[in-house]
Short mmCIF file of C-alpha atoms and ligand atoms in Angstrom, two decimals:
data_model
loop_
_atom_site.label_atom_id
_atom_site.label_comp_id
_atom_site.label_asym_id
_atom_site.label_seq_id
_atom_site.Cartn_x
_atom_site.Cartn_y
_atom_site.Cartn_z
CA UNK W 17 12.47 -15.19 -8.53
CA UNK W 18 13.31 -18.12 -9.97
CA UNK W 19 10.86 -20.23 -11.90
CA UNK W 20 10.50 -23.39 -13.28
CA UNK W 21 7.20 -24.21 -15.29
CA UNK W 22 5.96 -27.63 -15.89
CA UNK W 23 4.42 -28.26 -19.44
CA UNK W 24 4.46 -28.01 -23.11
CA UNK W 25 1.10 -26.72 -24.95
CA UNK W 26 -0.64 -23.55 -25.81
CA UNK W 27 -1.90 -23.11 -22.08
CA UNK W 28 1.81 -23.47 -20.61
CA UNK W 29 2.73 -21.28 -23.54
CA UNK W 30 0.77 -18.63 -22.38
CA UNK W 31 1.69 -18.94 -18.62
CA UNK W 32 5.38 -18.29 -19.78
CA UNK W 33 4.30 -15.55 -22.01
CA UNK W 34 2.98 -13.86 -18.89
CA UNK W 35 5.36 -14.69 -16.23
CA UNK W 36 8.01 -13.63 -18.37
CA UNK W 37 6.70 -10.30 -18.53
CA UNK W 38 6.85 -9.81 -14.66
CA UNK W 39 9.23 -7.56 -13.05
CA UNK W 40 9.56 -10.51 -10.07
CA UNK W 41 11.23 -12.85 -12.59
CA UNK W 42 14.89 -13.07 -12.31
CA UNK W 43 14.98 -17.27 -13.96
CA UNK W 44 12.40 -18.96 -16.06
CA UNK W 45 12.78 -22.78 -17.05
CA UNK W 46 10.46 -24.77 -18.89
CA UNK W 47 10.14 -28.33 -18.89
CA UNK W 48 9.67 -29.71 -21.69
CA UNK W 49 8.55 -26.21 -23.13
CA UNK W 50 8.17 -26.45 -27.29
CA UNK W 51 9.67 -24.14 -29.94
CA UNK W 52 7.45 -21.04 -29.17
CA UNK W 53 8.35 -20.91 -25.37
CA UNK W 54 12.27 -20.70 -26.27
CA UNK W 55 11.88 -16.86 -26.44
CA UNK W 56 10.10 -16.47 -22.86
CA UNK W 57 12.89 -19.16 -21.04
CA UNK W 58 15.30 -21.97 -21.12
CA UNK W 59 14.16 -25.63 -22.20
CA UNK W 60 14.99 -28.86 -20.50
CA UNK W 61 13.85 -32.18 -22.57
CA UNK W 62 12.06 -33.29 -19.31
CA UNK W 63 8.93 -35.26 -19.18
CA UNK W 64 5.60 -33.49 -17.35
CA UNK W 65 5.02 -37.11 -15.51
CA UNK W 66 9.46 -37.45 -14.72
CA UNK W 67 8.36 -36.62 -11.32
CA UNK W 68 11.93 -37.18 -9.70
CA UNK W 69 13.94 -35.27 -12.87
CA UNK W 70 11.54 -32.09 -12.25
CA UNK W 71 12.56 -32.48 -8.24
CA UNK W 72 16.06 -32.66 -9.28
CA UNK W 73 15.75 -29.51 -11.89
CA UNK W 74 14.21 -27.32 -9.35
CA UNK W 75 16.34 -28.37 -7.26
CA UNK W 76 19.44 -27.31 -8.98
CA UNK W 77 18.07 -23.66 -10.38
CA UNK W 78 17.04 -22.91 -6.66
CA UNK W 79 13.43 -22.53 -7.92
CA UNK W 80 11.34 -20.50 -5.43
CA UNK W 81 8.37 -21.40 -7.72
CA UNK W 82 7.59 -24.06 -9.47
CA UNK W 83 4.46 -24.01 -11.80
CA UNK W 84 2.64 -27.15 -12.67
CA UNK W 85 0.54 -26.57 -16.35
CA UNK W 86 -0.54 -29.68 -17.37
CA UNK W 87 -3.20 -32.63 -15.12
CA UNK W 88 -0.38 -35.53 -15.73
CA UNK W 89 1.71 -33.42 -13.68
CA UNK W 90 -1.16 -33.17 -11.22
CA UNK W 91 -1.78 -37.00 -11.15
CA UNK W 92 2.07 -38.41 -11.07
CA UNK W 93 2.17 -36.56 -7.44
CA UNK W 94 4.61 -33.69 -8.43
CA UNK W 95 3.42 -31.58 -5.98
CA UNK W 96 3.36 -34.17 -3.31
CA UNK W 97 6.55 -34.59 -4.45
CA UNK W 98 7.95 -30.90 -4.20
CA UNK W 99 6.32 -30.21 -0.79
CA UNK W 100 8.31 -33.01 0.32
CA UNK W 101 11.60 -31.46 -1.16
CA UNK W 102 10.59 -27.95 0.28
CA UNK W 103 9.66 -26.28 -2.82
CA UNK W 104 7.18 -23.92 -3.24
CA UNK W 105 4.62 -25.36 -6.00
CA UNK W 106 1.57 -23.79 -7.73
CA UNK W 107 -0.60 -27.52 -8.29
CA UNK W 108 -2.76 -29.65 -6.46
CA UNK W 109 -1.83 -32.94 -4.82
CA UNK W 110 -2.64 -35.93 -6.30
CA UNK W 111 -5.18 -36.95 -4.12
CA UNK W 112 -6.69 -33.59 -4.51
CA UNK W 113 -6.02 -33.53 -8.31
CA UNK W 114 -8.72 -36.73 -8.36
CA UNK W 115 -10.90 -33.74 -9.06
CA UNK W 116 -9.83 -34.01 -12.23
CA UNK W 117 -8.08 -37.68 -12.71
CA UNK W 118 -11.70 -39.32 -12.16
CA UNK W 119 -14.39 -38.34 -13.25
CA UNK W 120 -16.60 -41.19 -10.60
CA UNK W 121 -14.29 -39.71 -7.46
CA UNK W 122 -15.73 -36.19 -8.26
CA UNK W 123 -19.69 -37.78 -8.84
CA UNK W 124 -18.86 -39.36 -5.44
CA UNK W 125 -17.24 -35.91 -4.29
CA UNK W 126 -19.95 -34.03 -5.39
CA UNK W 127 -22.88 -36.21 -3.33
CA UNK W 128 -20.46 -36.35 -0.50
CA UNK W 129 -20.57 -32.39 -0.23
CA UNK W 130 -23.57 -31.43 -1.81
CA UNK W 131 -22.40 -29.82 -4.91
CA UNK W 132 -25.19 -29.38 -7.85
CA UNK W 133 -24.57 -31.81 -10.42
CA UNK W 134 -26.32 -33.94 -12.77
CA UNK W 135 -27.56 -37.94 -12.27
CA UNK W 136 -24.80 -40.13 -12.58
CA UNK W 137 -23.48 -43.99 -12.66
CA UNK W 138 -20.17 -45.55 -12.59
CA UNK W 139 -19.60 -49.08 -14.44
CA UNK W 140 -16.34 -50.87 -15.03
CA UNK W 141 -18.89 -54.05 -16.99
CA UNK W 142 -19.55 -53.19 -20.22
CA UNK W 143 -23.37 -55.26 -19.75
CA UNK W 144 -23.47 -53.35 -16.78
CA UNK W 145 -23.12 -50.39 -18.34
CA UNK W 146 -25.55 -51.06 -21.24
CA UNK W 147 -28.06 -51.93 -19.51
CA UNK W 148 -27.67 -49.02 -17.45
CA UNK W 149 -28.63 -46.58 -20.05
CA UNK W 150 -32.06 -47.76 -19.46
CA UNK W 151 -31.83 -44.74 -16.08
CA UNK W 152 -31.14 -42.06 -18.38
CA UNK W 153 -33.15 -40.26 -21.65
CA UNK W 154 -30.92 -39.50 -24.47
CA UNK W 155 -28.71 -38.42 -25.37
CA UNK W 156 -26.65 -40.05 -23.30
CA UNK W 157 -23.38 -38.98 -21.91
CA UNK W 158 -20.72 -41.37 -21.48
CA UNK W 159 -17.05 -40.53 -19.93
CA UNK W 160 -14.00 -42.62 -19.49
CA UNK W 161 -13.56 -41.87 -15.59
CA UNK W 162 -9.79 -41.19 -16.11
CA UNK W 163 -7.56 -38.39 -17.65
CA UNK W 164 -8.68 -38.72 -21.30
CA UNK W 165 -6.71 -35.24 -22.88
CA UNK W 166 -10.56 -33.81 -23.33
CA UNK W 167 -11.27 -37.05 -25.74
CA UNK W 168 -13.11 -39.58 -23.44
CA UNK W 169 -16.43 -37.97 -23.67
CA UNK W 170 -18.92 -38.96 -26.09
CA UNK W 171 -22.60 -37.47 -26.31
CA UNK W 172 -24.49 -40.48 -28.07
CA UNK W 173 -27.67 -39.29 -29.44
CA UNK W 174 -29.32 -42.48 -29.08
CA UNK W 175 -28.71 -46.12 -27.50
CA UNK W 176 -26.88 -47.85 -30.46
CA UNK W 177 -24.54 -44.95 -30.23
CA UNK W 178 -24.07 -45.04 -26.73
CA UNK W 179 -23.89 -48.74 -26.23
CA UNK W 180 -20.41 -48.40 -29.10
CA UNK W 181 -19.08 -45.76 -26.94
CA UNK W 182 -19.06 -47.85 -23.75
CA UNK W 183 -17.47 -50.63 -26.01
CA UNK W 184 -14.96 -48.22 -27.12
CA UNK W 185 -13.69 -46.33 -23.53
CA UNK W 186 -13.90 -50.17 -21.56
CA UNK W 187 -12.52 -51.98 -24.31
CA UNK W 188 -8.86 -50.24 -24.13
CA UNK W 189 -9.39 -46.89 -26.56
CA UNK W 190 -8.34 -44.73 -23.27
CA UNK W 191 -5.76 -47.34 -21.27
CA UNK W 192 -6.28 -47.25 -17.96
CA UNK W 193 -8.34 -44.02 -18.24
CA UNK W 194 -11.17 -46.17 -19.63
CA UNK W 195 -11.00 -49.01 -17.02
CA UNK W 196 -14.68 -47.27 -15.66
CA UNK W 197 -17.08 -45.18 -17.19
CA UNK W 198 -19.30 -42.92 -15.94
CA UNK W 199 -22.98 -42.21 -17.47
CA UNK W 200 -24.14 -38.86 -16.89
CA UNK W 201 -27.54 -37.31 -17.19
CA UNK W 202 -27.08 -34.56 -20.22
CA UNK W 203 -27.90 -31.10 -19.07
CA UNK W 204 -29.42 -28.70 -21.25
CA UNK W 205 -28.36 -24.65 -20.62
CA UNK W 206 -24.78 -22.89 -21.74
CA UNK W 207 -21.42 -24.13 -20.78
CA UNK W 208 -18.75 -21.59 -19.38
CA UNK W 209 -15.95 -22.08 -17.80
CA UNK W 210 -14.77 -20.09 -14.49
CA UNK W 211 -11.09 -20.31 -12.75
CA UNK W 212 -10.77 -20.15 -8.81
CA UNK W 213 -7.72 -19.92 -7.59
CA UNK W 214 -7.08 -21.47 -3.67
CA UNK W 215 -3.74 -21.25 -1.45
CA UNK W 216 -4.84 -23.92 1.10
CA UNK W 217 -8.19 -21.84 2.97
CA UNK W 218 -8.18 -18.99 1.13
CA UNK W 219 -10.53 -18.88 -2.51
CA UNK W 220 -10.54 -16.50 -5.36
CA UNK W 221 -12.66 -16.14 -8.57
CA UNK W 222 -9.78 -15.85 -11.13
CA UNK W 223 -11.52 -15.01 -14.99
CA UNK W 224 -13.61 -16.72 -17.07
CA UNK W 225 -14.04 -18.45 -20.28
CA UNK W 226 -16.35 -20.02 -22.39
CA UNK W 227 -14.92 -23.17 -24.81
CA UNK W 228 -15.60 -24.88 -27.97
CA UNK W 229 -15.22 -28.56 -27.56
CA UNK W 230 -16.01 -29.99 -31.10
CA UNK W 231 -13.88 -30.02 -33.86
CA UNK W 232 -16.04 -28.46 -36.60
CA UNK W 233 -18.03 -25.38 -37.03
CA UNK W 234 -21.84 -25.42 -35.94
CA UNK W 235 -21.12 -27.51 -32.89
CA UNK W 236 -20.54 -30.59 -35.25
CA UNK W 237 -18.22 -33.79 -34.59
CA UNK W 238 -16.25 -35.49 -32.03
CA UNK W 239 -14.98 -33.53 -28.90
CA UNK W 240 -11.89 -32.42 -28.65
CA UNK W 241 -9.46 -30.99 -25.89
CA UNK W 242 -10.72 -27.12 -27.22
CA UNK W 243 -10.76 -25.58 -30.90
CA UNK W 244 -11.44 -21.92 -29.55
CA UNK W 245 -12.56 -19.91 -26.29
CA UNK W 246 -13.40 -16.34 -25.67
CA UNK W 247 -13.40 -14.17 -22.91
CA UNK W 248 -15.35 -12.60 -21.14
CA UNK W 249 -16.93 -15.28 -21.13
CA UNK W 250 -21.11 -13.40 -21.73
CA UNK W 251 -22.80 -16.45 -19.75
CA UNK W 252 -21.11 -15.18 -16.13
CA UNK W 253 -23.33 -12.50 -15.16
CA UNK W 254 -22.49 -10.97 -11.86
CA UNK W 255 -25.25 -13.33 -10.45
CA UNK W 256 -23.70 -16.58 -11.87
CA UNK W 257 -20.37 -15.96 -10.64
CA UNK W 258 -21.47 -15.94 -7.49
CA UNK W 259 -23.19 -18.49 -7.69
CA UNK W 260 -20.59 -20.64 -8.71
CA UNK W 261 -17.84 -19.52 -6.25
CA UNK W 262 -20.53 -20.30 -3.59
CA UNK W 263 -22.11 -23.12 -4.85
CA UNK W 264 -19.36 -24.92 -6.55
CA UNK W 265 -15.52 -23.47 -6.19
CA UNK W 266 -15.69 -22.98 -2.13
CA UNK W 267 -17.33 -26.21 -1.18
CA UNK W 268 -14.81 -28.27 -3.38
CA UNK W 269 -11.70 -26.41 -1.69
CA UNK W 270 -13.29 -27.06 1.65
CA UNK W 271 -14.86 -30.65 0.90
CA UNK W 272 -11.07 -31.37 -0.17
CA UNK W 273 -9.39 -29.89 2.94
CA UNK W 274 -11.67 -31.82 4.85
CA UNK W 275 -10.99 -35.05 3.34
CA UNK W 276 -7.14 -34.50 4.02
CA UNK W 277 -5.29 -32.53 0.83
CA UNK W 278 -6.15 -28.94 0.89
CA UNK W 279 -5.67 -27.33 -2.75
CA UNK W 280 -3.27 -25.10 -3.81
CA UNK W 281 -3.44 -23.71 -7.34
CA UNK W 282 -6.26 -23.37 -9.73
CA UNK W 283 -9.44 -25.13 -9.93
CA UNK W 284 -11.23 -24.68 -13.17
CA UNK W 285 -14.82 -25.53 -12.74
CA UNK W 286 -16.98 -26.09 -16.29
CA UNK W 287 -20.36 -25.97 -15.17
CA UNK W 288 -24.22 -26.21 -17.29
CA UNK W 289 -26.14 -23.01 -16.44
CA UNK W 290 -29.49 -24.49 -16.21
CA UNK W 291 -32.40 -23.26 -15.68
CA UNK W 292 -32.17 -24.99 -11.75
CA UNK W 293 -29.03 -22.88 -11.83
CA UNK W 294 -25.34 -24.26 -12.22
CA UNK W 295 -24.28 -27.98 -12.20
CA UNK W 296 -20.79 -29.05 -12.30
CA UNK W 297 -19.94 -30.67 -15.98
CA UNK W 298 -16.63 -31.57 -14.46
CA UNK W 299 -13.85 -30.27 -12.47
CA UNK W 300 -10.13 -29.79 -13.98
CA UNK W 301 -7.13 -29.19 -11.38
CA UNK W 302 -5.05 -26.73 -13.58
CA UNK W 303 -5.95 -23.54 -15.92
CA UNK W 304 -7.73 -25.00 -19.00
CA UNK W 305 -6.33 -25.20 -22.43
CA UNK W 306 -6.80 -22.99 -24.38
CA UNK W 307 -9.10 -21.20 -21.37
CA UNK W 308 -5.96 -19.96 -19.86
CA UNK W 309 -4.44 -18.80 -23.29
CA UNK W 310 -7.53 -16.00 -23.12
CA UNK W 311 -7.03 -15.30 -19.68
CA UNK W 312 -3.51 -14.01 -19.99
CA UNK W 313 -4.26 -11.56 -22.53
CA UNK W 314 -6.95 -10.05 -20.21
CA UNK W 315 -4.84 -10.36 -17.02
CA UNK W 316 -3.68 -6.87 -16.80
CA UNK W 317 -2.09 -7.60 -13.02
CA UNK W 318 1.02 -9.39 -13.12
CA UNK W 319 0.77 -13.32 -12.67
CA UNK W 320 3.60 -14.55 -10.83
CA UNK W 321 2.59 -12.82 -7.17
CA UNK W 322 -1.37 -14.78 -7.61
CA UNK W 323 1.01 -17.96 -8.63
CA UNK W 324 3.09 -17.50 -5.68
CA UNK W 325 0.29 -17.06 -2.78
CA UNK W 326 -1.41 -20.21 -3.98
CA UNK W 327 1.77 -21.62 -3.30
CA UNK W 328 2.82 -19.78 0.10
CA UNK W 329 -0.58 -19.86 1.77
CA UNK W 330 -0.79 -16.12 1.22
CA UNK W 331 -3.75 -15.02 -1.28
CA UNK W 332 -5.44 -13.28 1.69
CA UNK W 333 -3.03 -10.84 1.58
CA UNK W 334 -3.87 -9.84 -2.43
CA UNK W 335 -6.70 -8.15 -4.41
CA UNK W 336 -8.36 -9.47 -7.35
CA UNK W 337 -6.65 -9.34 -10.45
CA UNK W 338 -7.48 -6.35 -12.96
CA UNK W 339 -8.77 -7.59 -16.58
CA UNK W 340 -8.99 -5.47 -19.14
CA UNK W 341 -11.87 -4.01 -20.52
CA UNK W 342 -11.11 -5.92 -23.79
CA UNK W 343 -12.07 -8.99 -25.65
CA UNK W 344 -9.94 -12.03 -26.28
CA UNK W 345 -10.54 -14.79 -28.66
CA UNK W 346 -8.39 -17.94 -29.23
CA UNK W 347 -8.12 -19.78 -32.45
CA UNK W 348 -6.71 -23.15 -32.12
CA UNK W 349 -5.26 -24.31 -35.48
CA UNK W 350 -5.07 -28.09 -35.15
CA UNK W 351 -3.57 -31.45 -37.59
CA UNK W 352 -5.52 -32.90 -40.22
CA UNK W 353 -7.15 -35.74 -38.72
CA UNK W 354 -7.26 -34.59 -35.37
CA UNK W 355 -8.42 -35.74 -32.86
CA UNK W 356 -8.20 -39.43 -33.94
CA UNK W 357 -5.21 -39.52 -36.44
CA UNK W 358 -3.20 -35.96 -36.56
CA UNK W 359 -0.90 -35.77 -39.24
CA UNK W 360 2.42 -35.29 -37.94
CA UNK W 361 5.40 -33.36 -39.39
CA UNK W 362 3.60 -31.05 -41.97
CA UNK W 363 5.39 -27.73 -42.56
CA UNK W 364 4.27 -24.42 -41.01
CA UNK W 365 5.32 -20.74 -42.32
CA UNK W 366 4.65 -17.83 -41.56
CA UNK W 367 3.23 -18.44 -38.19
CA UNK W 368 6.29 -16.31 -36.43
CA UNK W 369 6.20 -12.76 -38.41
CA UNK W 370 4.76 -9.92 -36.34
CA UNK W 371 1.33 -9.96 -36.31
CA UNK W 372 0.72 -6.26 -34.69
CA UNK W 373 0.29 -5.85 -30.33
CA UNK W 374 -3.05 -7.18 -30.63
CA UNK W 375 -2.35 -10.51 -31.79
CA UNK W 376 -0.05 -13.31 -30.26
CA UNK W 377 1.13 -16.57 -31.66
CA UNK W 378 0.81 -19.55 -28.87
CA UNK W 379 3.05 -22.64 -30.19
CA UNK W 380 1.41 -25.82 -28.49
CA UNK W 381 2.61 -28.87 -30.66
CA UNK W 382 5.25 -28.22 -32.88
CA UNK W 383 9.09 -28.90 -33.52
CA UNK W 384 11.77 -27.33 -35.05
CA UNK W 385 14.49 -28.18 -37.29
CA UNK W 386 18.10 -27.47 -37.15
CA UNK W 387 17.19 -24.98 -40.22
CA UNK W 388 14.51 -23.46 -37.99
CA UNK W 389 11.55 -25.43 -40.10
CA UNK W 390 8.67 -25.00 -37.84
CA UNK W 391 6.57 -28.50 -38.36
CA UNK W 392 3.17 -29.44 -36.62
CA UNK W 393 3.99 -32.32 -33.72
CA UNK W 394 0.91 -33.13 -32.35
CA UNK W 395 -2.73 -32.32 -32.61
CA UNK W 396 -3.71 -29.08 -31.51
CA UNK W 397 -0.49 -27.18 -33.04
CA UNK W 398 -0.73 -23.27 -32.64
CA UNK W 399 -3.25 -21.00 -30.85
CA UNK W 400 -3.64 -17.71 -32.85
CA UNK W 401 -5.38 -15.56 -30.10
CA UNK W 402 -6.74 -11.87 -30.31
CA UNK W 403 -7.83 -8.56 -28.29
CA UNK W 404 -9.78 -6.07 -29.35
CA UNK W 405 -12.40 -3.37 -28.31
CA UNK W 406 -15.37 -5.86 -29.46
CA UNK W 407 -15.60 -9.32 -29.88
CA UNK W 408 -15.81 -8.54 -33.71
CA UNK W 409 -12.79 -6.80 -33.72
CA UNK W 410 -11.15 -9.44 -31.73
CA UNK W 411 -12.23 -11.96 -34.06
CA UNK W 412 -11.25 -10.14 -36.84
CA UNK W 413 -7.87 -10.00 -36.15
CA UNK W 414 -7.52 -13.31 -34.87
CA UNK W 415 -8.34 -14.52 -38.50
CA UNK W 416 -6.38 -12.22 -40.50
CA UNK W 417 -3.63 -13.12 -38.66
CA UNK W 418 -4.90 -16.51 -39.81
CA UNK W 419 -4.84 -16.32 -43.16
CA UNK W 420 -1.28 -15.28 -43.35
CA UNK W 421 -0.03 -18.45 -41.97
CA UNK W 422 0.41 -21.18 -44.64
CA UNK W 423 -0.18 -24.16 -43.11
CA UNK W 424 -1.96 -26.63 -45.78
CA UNK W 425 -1.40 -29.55 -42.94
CA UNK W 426 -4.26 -27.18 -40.87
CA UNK W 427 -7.23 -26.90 -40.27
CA UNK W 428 -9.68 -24.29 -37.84
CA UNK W 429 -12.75 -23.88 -36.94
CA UNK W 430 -14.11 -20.28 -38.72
CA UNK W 431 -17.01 -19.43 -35.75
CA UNK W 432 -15.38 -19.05 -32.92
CA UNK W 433 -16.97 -16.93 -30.22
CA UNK W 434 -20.16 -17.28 -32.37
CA UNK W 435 -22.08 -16.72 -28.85
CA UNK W 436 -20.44 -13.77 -27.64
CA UNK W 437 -20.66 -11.98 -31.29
CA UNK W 438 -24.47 -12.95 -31.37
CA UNK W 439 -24.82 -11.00 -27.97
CA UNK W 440 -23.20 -8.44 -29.55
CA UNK W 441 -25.00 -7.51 -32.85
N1 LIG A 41 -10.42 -26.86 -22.83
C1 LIG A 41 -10.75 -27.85 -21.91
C2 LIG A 41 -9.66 -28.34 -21.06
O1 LIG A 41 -8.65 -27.69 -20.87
O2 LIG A 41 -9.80 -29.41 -20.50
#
């Protein structure tokens, strides 16, 4: 098959990493790709949101797949786009990828359909808004309604807090993202993080993960895209997972069908377990990042034939994927600064030596020079990720491998998985 794969982080990273490995794979090209993804395919300098370019470039390598990683994809209508064109594509619509592009379509969603979720309103007046904290006990949760790269949510402990976050997401900080906001009632319980995959009618639970959204250890400052996830993810019992295929995953693939654009791809629902059982946090239309970067080290099955039924209509026809019976841990090492102000252009060595089979190197924002200087590009920069037996062993090799890349421009978080370990002392 040929392939071309839409993206350029850790999560598209790891997608490559996996469908280059498969035995169906005759052509894989990555657009925009990064450094990292040069040894899994070929790179074209073409833009996630270039809607017609992508057309054009699967197009001319005859893809028979085409693999959508990141939600600007989603939103700019490349799979409307594709299906139009006659090309297979693994990615929601962009009437279905609302799911994810606003956050007060899914609210609406959600009541439409009867999906658990918590008390909501949607401003676009920042007085409004203010003095609509008065429906909610703090702390209050306040989200741009728009595509915000994980950043637009703030969890203001108290009023004064909140009231500067609604000034911040309506007066510009997010563009058109922040043109509404949302204010959510907080729910208390454990987040995870659980994948469905859909080809049209047909559903399937595809892994789990559970996420660390703040940039510093203990839980402490402002959210981020993702510093770190684990998998298995110890919050989905049995019991939980069916719960949230039942209660969540299959009525948003058939609310969605019914209101015109049935999905195709993967629909990664973040949910509270509370103590009233699960409520949708939010939905995102693609694999999460870096969610999906533990999920491919557990996917024992191969990737591209899930990939391809989502596309074809023809997921019926396969059995759930095999995981191994292993731990994975991801360690994102991101900028100083980030997720305000990354510093750009630092220096990284020793992030490409050969860390052992149990440890891979996911590049998500970096460059290369013509001397092959490997330089941080963006915020999150490299995902060190980890298997093992345990979690402790995962862990442990995750940050040994970490402290044998010099990266003074870095910074990590040092707790990662700090639930899963705790359930397993
Ligand atoms: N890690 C969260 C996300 O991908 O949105």
């Amino acid at each position: 098959m040929n392939i071309l794969l839409v993206g350029s982080g850790g999560r598209e990273h790891a997608l490559a990493w996996k469908i280059a490995a498969s035995p169906l794979l005759a052509r894989l090209v990555i657009a925009p790709g990064n450094p990292g993804m040069a040894a899994q395919g070929e790179l074209r300098p073409i833009k996630p949101t270039d809607v017609p370019a992508l057309v054009a470039l699967a197009e001319e390598i005859r893809a028979d797949l085409v693999v959508i990683g990141p939600e600007t994809s989603v939103e700019a209508g490349l799979a409307d786009a594709l299906a139009e064109a006659g090309i297979p594509c693994f990615g929601p619509t962009a009437f279905a990828g609302q799911l994810e592009s606003s956050k007060a379509f899914t609210k609406g969603f959600c009541d439409r359909h009867g999906l658990p979720t918590g008390a909501y309103a949607v401003f676009d007046d920042a007085g409004a808004a203010k003095a609509g904290l008065s429906q909610f006990q703090p702390p209050y949760v306040i989200k741009a309604d728009g595509l915000a790269a994980g950043k637009g949510v703030v969890i203001a402990q108290d009023r004064a807090a909140a009231e500067a976050a609604i000034d911040d997401a309506l007066g510009g900080r997010f563009g058109a993202a922040g043109s509404r906001v949302v204010i959510e009632e907080f729910l208390e319980g454990e987040i995870g993080s659980l994948f469905a995959l859909c080809d049209g009618s047909t559903a399937m639970v595809f892994g789990a993960a559970q996420d660390h959204k703040r940039a510093f250890d203990g839980e402490q400052g402002p959210n981020t895209g993702g510093m770190g996830t684990y998998s298995p993810a110890p919050v989905f019992t049995p019991e939980l997972v069916d719960e949230v295929r039942s209660q969540l995953a299959e009525p948003a693939f058939d609310g969605i069908a019914d209101e015109g654009a049935p999905y195709r791809g993967v629909l990664f629902v973040e949910l509270m377990a509370t103590a009233d059982g699960p409520k949708l946090v939010e939905f995102n239309t693609r694999f999460g990042d870096p969610e999906c970067q533990v999920l491919m080290l557990r996917l024992e099955s191969d990737l591209v034939p899930y990939l391809e039924a989502c596309a074809n209509g023809t997921l019926g026809h396969l059995s759930p994927p095999v995981w191994r019976d292993e731990a994975a841990i991801c360690v994102v090492l991101a900028a100083k600064g980030y997720p305000d102000k990354p510093e750009v252009g630092t220096v990284i060595k020793g992030a490409e030596q050969d860390f052992g089979p149990d440890v891979v190197i996911f590049h998500a924002g970096t460059s290369r020079d013509a001397d092959g200087t490997l330089r941080a590009s963006g915020g999150r920069v490299l995902n060190v990720c980890a298997r093992g037996e345990t979690f402790v062993e995962a862990r442990e090799r995750a940050y040994a491998a970490i402290a044998r890349i010099d990266w003074p421009g870095g910074f990590h978080r040092t707790d990662i998985g700090w639930r899963a370990l705790a359930r397993e002392a």
